[in-house]
Coordinates of C-alpha atoms in Angstrom, one line a residue:
M17 CA 100.5 205.1 212.2
K18 CA 101.7 203.2 209.0
N19 CA 99.8 200.2 207.3
G20 CA 97.7 199.9 210.3
T21 CA 101.3 199.2 212.7
A22 CA 102.2 201.0 215.8
V23 CA 104.8 204.0 214.7
P24 CA 107.7 203.7 217.8
M25 CA 107.7 207.0 220.0
P26 CA 110.7 208.8 220.2
S27 CA 112.8 209.1 223.0
P28 CA 113.1 212.0 225.5
A29 CA 116.6 212.7 224.1
E30 CA 115.0 212.7 220.5
W31 CA 112.1 215.1 221.4
A32 CA 114.6 217.6 223.0
S33 CA 116.7 217.3 219.8
R34 CA 114.1 218.7 217.9
P35 CA 112.9 222.1 217.0
L36 CA 110.5 223.1 219.3
Q37 CA 107.8 223.8 216.6
E38 CA 108.1 220.2 215.4
I39 CA 107.6 218.9 219.1
F40 CA 104.2 220.4 218.7
L41 CA 103.0 219.5 215.5
R42 CA 104.2 215.8 216.5
A43 CA 102.4 216.2 219.7
R44 CA 99.0 217.5 217.8
E45 CA 99.3 214.4 215.6
L46 CA 99.5 212.2 218.5
V47 CA 96.7 213.8 220.3
E48 CA 94.7 214.1 217.1
D49 CA 95.2 210.9 215.9
P50 CA 91.8 209.0 216.0
T51 CA 93.6 205.5 216.1
Y52 CA 95.4 205.9 219.2
P53 CA 98.9 205.0 217.9
T54 CA 100.1 204.6 221.3
V55 CA 97.6 202.5 222.6
K56 CA 98.5 200.6 219.7
A57 CA 102.5 200.7 220.6
W58 CA 101.5 200.0 224.5
R59 CA 99.4 197.0 223.0
A60 CA 101.9 195.8 220.9
K61 CA 104.2 195.1 224.1
G62 CA 101.6 192.8 225.6
G63 CA 99.9 195.7 228.2
K64 CA 96.5 195.9 229.1
V65 CA 94.3 199.1 228.8
I66 CA 91.8 200.7 230.5
G67 CA 89.9 203.3 229.1
H68 CA 88.2 206.3 230.7
F69 CA 85.5 209.2 230.0
Q70 CA 85.6 212.6 230.9
V71 CA 86.0 214.5 233.3
Y72 CA 88.3 213.2 236.3
F73 CA 89.5 209.5 236.8
P74 CA 92.1 208.7 239.3
E75 CA 94.8 207.0 236.8
E76 CA 97.1 206.0 239.9
L77 CA 94.9 203.0 240.5
A78 CA 95.2 201.9 236.9
H79 CA 98.8 202.3 236.9
A80 CA 99.3 200.8 239.6
G81 CA 97.7 197.8 238.4
G82 CA 100.1 197.8 235.2
L83 CA 97.6 198.9 233.1
L84 CA 98.1 202.2 230.4
P85 CA 95.3 204.6 231.6
V86 CA 93.8 206.4 228.6
K87 CA 91.6 209.5 228.5
I88 CA 88.9 208.5 226.3
R89 CA 88.4 212.0 224.5
G90 CA 86.4 211.6 221.0
A91 CA 88.0 212.3 217.8
Q92 CA 87.2 213.8 214.3
T93 CA 85.3 210.8 212.8
E94 CA 82.2 210.4 210.8
G95 CA 80.3 208.7 213.7
L96 CA 78.9 206.2 210.9
E97 CA 79.4 203.1 213.3
S98 CA 77.9 204.7 216.9
N99 CA 74.9 206.8 215.2
P100 CA 72.6 203.7 215.4
H101 CA 73.4 203.7 219.1
F102 CA 72.2 207.5 220.0
G103 CA 69.6 209.9 219.5
S104 CA 70.4 212.9 217.5
Y105 CA 70.5 215.4 220.6
L106 CA 73.6 214.4 222.0
C107 CA 77.3 216.0 221.9
S108 CA 79.6 214.9 219.7
I109 CA 82.2 213.5 222.1
L110 CA 79.8 210.7 223.1
K111 CA 79.1 209.4 219.4
S112 CA 82.6 209.5 218.5
S113 CA 84.2 207.8 221.3
L114 CA 82.1 205.1 220.9
D115 CA 83.0 205.3 217.0
V116 CA 86.7 204.8 217.8
A117 CA 85.8 201.9 219.9
L118 CA 83.6 200.2 217.4
T119 CA 86.0 200.5 214.3
K120 CA 88.6 198.9 216.5
D121 CA 90.7 202.3 216.5
I122 CA 91.4 201.8 220.0
E123 CA 91.0 198.2 221.6
L124 CA 90.6 198.4 225.8
D125 CA 90.4 195.6 228.3
L126 CA 88.2 197.7 231.0
F127 CA 86.1 200.6 230.4
V128 CA 85.1 203.3 233.2
S129 CA 82.4 206.2 232.3
L130 CA 81.3 208.8 234.8
P131 CA 77.6 209.8 235.2
I132 CA 78.3 213.5 234.6
C133 CA 75.7 213.9 232.0
D134 CA 72.4 211.8 231.0
G135 CA 74.2 210.4 228.0
A136 CA 77.5 209.6 230.0
R137 CA 75.4 208.2 232.5
N138 CA 74.2 205.7 229.5
L139 CA 77.8 205.3 227.6
A140 CA 78.9 202.5 230.1
G141 CA 75.8 200.3 229.3
I142 CA 75.8 201.3 225.8
W143 CA 79.8 200.4 225.8
G144 CA 79.1 197.3 227.5
R145 CA 76.5 195.7 225.1
N146 CA 79.2 196.1 222.4
F147 CA 82.2 194.7 224.0
S148 CA 83.0 191.7 226.2
Y149 CA 85.5 193.5 229.0
K150 CA 83.5 194.6 231.7
C151 CA 82.4 198.7 231.1
Q152 CA 81.6 200.4 234.8
L153 CA 80.2 203.5 236.0
L154 CA 82.3 205.4 238.7
H155 CA 80.1 207.4 241.0
L156 CA 81.9 210.5 242.2
P157 CA 80.0 211.9 245.4
Q158 CA 77.3 214.6 244.5
N159 CA 77.3 216.3 247.7
P160 CA 81.0 216.5 248.5
N161 CA 80.6 218.2 251.3
T162 CA 79.2 215.9 253.8
T163 CA 81.1 214.2 256.4
A164 CA 80.0 210.7 254.3
A165 CA 81.6 211.8 251.1
L166 CA 85.2 210.8 252.1
P167 CA 84.6 207.0 252.7
Y168 CA 82.0 206.8 250.2
L169 CA 84.7 207.8 247.6
R170 CA 87.2 205.7 249.2
S171 CA 85.0 202.9 248.9
E172 CA 84.1 203.6 245.2
Y173 CA 87.9 203.9 244.3
A174 CA 88.2 200.4 246.1
R175 CA 85.4 199.1 244.1
I176 CA 87.3 200.2 240.8
L177 CA 90.4 199.1 242.0
K178 CA 89.1 195.3 242.2
D179 CA 88.1 195.5 238.6
I180 CA 91.4 196.8 237.5
E181 CA 93.1 193.6 239.7
A182 CA 91.0 191.5 238.1
T183 CA 91.9 192.6 234.6
A184 CA 95.5 193.1 235.6
G185 CA 95.5 189.3 237.0
R186 CA 97.3 190.4 240.1
K187 CA 97.0 192.4 243.6
V188 CA 97.5 195.8 243.7
T189 CA 99.8 196.8 246.9
D190 CA 100.0 200.1 248.8
A191 CA 103.5 200.4 247.5
D192 CA 102.6 199.9 244.0
L193 CA 99.7 202.9 244.7
A194 CA 102.6 204.9 246.4
R195 CA 104.6 204.7 243.6
S196 CA 102.0 205.7 241.2
I197 CA 101.1 208.5 243.2
G198 CA 104.5 209.8 243.3
L199 CA 104.4 209.4 239.4
Y200 CA 101.3 211.5 238.9
N201 CA 102.5 214.3 241.8
Q202 CA 105.4 214.6 239.0
A203 CA 103.2 214.8 235.8
R204 CA 100.4 217.4 237.4
A205 CA 103.7 219.7 239.0
L206 CA 105.0 219.7 235.3
M207 CA 101.5 220.6 234.1
R208 CA 101.2 223.3 236.7
D209 CA 105.1 224.8 235.3
L210 CA 103.8 224.8 231.9
Y211 CA 100.5 226.8 232.8
R212 CA 103.1 228.9 234.9
I213 CA 104.7 230.1 231.5
R214 CA 101.4 230.6 229.9
R215 CA 100.2 233.3 232.8
E216 CA 103.7 234.7 233.2
E217 CA 105.1 234.3 229.8
P218 CA 102.0 233.6 227.4
W219 CA 104.0 234.8 223.9
K220 CA 106.3 231.9 224.7
I221 CA 103.6 229.4 224.3
A222 CA 100.3 229.2 222.2
P223 CA 96.9 227.7 223.8
D224 CA 96.8 225.0 221.1
E225 CA 100.6 224.2 221.7
S226 CA 99.9 223.9 225.4
L227 CA 96.8 221.6 224.5
A228 CA 98.8 219.3 222.3
L229 CA 101.3 218.6 225.2
V230 CA 98.8 218.3 228.2
G231 CA 96.8 216.1 225.8
L232 CA 99.9 214.0 225.5
A233 CA 99.3 213.1 229.3
G234 CA 96.0 211.4 228.4
I235 CA 97.3 208.6 226.2
L236 CA 101.0 208.2 226.8
P237 CA 102.7 206.2 229.8
V238 CA 103.0 208.2 232.8
E239 CA 106.7 207.7 232.6
D240 CA 107.1 209.1 229.2
F241 CA 105.0 212.0 229.8
I242 CA 107.0 213.2 232.6
A243 CA 110.3 212.6 230.5
L244 CA 109.0 214.3 227.7
M245 CA 107.8 217.5 229.8
H246 CA 111.3 217.9 231.4
A247 CA 112.8 217.8 228.2
V248 CA 110.2 220.3 226.6
L249 CA 109.7 222.7 229.5
P250 CA 113.2 224.2 229.1
L251 CA 112.9 224.9 225.3
I252 CA 109.7 226.6 226.1
A253 CA 111.2 228.5 228.9
A254 CA 113.9 229.9 226.5
R255 CA 111.8 230.6 223.4
P256 CA 113.0 233.8 221.5
A257 CA 109.5 234.8 221.2
R258 CA 108.8 238.4 221.3
K259 CA 106.3 239.7 223.6
Q260 CA 103.3 241.8 221.8
D261 CA 100.4 244.0 222.8
K262 CA 97.7 241.8 223.1
M263 CA 95.2 241.6 225.7
R264 CA 94.9 238.5 228.0
V265 CA 91.7 236.2 228.2
V266 CA 90.7 232.9 230.1
F267 CA 89.1 230.2 227.9
E268 CA 86.0 228.9 229.8
G269 CA 84.2 225.7 228.4
G270 CA 86.4 222.9 227.7
F271 CA 86.0 220.7 230.7
C272 CA 84.8 217.6 228.5
E273 CA 84.8 218.1 225.0
V274 CA 87.9 220.0 223.8
P275 CA 87.7 222.6 220.9
P276 CA 89.6 222.2 217.6
F277 CA 92.8 222.9 218.0
D278 CA 92.3 225.5 215.0
L279 CA 89.9 227.1 216.8
L280 CA 92.5 227.9 219.6
Q281 CA 94.6 229.3 217.0
A282 CA 92.0 231.8 215.4
V283 CA 91.2 232.7 219.2
A284 CA 94.9 233.5 220.0
R285 CA 95.5 235.6 216.8
S286 CA 94.1 238.5 218.7
C287 CA 94.9 237.5 222.2
Y288 CA 96.9 235.8 225.0
V289 CA 95.0 233.0 226.2
V290 CA 96.4 233.0 229.6
D291 CA 94.5 230.3 231.0
D292 CA 91.9 227.5 230.5
D293 CA 90.0 224.7 231.7
L294 CA 91.1 222.3 228.7
Y295 CA 91.3 218.6 229.6
I296 CA 91.1 219.8 233.3
G297 CA 90.6 216.5 234.6
L298 CA 94.5 215.8 233.8
R299 CA 95.1 218.5 236.3
W300 CA 92.3 218.2 238.8
L301 CA 94.4 217.4 242.0
L302 CA 96.1 220.9 242.6
S303 CA 98.9 219.6 244.7
D304 CA 100.9 216.3 245.4
V305 CA 98.9 213.7 247.3
P306 CA 100.6 212.3 250.1
V307 CA 102.2 209.2 249.2
T308 CA 102.3 207.8 253.2
G309 CA 99.6 206.4 254.8
D310 CA 96.2 205.0 252.8
P311 CA 96.8 205.6 249.3
V312 CA 93.3 205.1 248.3
E313 CA 91.8 207.6 250.9
N314 CA 94.5 209.9 249.9
L315 CA 93.6 210.1 246.4
A316 CA 89.8 210.4 247.6
R317 CA 90.7 213.2 250.2
A318 CA 92.5 215.1 247.6
Y319 CA 89.6 215.0 245.2
L320 CA 87.4 216.4 247.6
S321 CA 89.4 218.9 249.3
D322 CA 92.3 220.0 246.9
S323 CA 90.9 219.9 243.7
S324 CA 89.4 222.3 240.7
Y325 CA 86.3 222.8 239.4
S326 CA 84.0 222.0 236.4
P327 CA 80.2 222.3 235.7
V328 CA 79.8 218.7 236.5
Q329 CA 80.7 218.7 240.0
H330 CA 78.4 220.3 242.6
D331 CA 80.6 221.8 245.4
H332 CA 79.3 224.3 248.0
D333 CA 83.1 225.2 248.9
K334 CA 83.7 225.8 245.2
P335 CA 81.0 227.7 243.8
K336 CA 81.8 227.7 240.0
E337 CA 81.1 231.3 239.1
K338 CA 83.6 232.2 241.9
M339 CA 86.3 229.8 241.0
L340 CA 86.2 231.7 237.5
L341 CA 86.6 234.9 238.9
K342 CA 89.5 233.5 240.9
R343 CA 91.0 232.0 237.7
I344 CA 90.5 235.2 235.6
K345 CA 92.3 237.4 238.5
E346 CA 95.1 235.0 239.1
S347 CA 96.0 235.0 235.6
Q348 CA 95.5 238.7 235.5
A349 CA 92.9 238.2 232.4
V350 CA 90.6 241.1 231.7
A351 CA 88.1 239.2 229.8
A352 CA 86.8 235.9 229.4
I353 CA 85.7 233.4 226.6
L354 CA 82.7 231.5 227.7
A355 CA 82.6 228.5 225.3
A356 CA 80.5 225.5 225.4
A357 CA 80.3 222.2 223.3
K358 CA 77.3 222.1 220.9
M359 CA 74.5 219.8 222.6
C360 CA 76.3 219.9 226.1
E361 CA 73.7 220.8 228.4
P362 CA 75.9 221.0 231.7
G363 CA 78.2 223.5 229.7
L364 CA 75.7 225.5 228.3
D365 CA 73.7 225.7 231.6
E366 CA 77.0 227.1 232.9
Q367 CA 77.5 230.1 230.9
V368 CA 74.5 231.7 232.2
A369 CA 75.6 231.6 235.7
Y370 CA 78.7 232.4 234.1
A371 CA 77.8 235.6 232.5
K372 CA 75.7 236.9 235.4
E373 CA 78.9 236.8 237.6
L374 CA 80.9 238.5 235.1
E375 CA 78.4 241.3 234.6
A376 CA 78.3 242.0 238.5
H377 CA 81.9 242.4 238.5
K378 CA 82.2 244.3 234.9
I379 CA 84.5 241.8 233.3
P380 CA 84.0 241.6 229.6
Y381 CA 82.7 238.2 228.3
F382 CA 82.5 236.5 224.7
I383 CA 80.0 233.5 224.4
S384 CA 80.8 230.8 221.7
E385 CA 80.0 227.1 220.9
F386 CA 82.3 224.5 219.1
E387 CA 82.3 220.8 218.2
E388 CA 84.9 218.4 217.3
N389 CA 84.6 218.4 213.6
Q390 CA 83.9 222.0 213.2
N391 CA 86.4 223.0 210.2
S392 CA 85.6 226.7 210.0
F393 CA 87.2 229.5 212.2
D394 CA 87.2 232.8 210.2
D395 CA 83.7 233.9 211.9
I396 CA 85.3 233.2 215.4
A397 CA 88.6 234.9 214.6
I398 CA 86.7 238.3 213.3
Q399 CA 84.3 238.1 216.0
M400 CA 86.8 238.1 218.5
E401 CA 88.6 240.9 217.0
T402 CA 85.4 242.8 217.0
F403 CA 85.1 241.7 221.1
L404 CA 88.6 242.9 222.0
E405 CA 88.3 246.2 219.7
N406 CA 85.2 247.0 221.5
I407 CA 86.8 246.7 225.1
M408 CA 90.0 248.7 223.9
F409 CA 88.0 251.6 222.6
N410 CA 85.1 251.4 225.3

């Protein structure tokens, strides 16, 4: 961002020609930038934007209507504009997300929130009182295991699609949706490839580097993200990094607000973080969504039966404690970091259930809290080293 104007994004060829460390640095700068330069670049070309709050949103619906879907993910701001709109005991991401909108660091044409907690449930209403564009709530099924869940969710997606069509000023066809589903299938497959490298060769990519790349999926046009990943993944696979004797751990607790990059760097000094739930909403669907048949129903079915997990989804077929055990087993981790954003009730509540399950299976775990504006990480680095040494010598 220069003098308030959008900086051109590097082309895929330009990305690929840069040293890998420079690519990670540029990606981090874009993800951390509270002025959303990629969104400004899109709007400068006449494009419209839909912002969606955590955790999962079917971005294919927005893309099919020609809108840029943007994950509203908070920012490292002081929150001066948003403070009068909220009470004190709320997580940081709610306040900072509204803050960047009130300061016009990001400008939208439509906003969708999800009632994942009391604060997020009220966010759409607070947002709507401050902006002229429509602000909606998308109600995902509270009980996805009933026969009514699929038709219900399809109707919810169709309702949001009507708002997208009204904002776009045109009808979205099944062909539009099928094309968008195909593109997002590619993007998710590339993210799965990235996480495969993290599990199989974690010395080639650190968790903060992975976070920077995946974070771009929430702010770039999907076509640009696909091109970027095609350029970068071969560079990561060929990275001449040396394997070290480090313990393998899973990081759990970044499903909504994500920890600062520097916190992940501090953790990774003493261990390999081989899997996590950071930006899980962007990776929510676990395999390709069919591109034939009813596209809206296909997206709804994939959410219900072929998706990941988080503390804000209640699914009897996916008990979160068992899913965490599965993540640890499949990544061959020996310990877990149970983190939660400060003031995050779902995350803090789930730590108790996770801890009981891990204790029952004699899996060591480390409990921690974080927040977006955190700027001191020496303590957690020392605590992690002590935790891992205890595992090693006990």
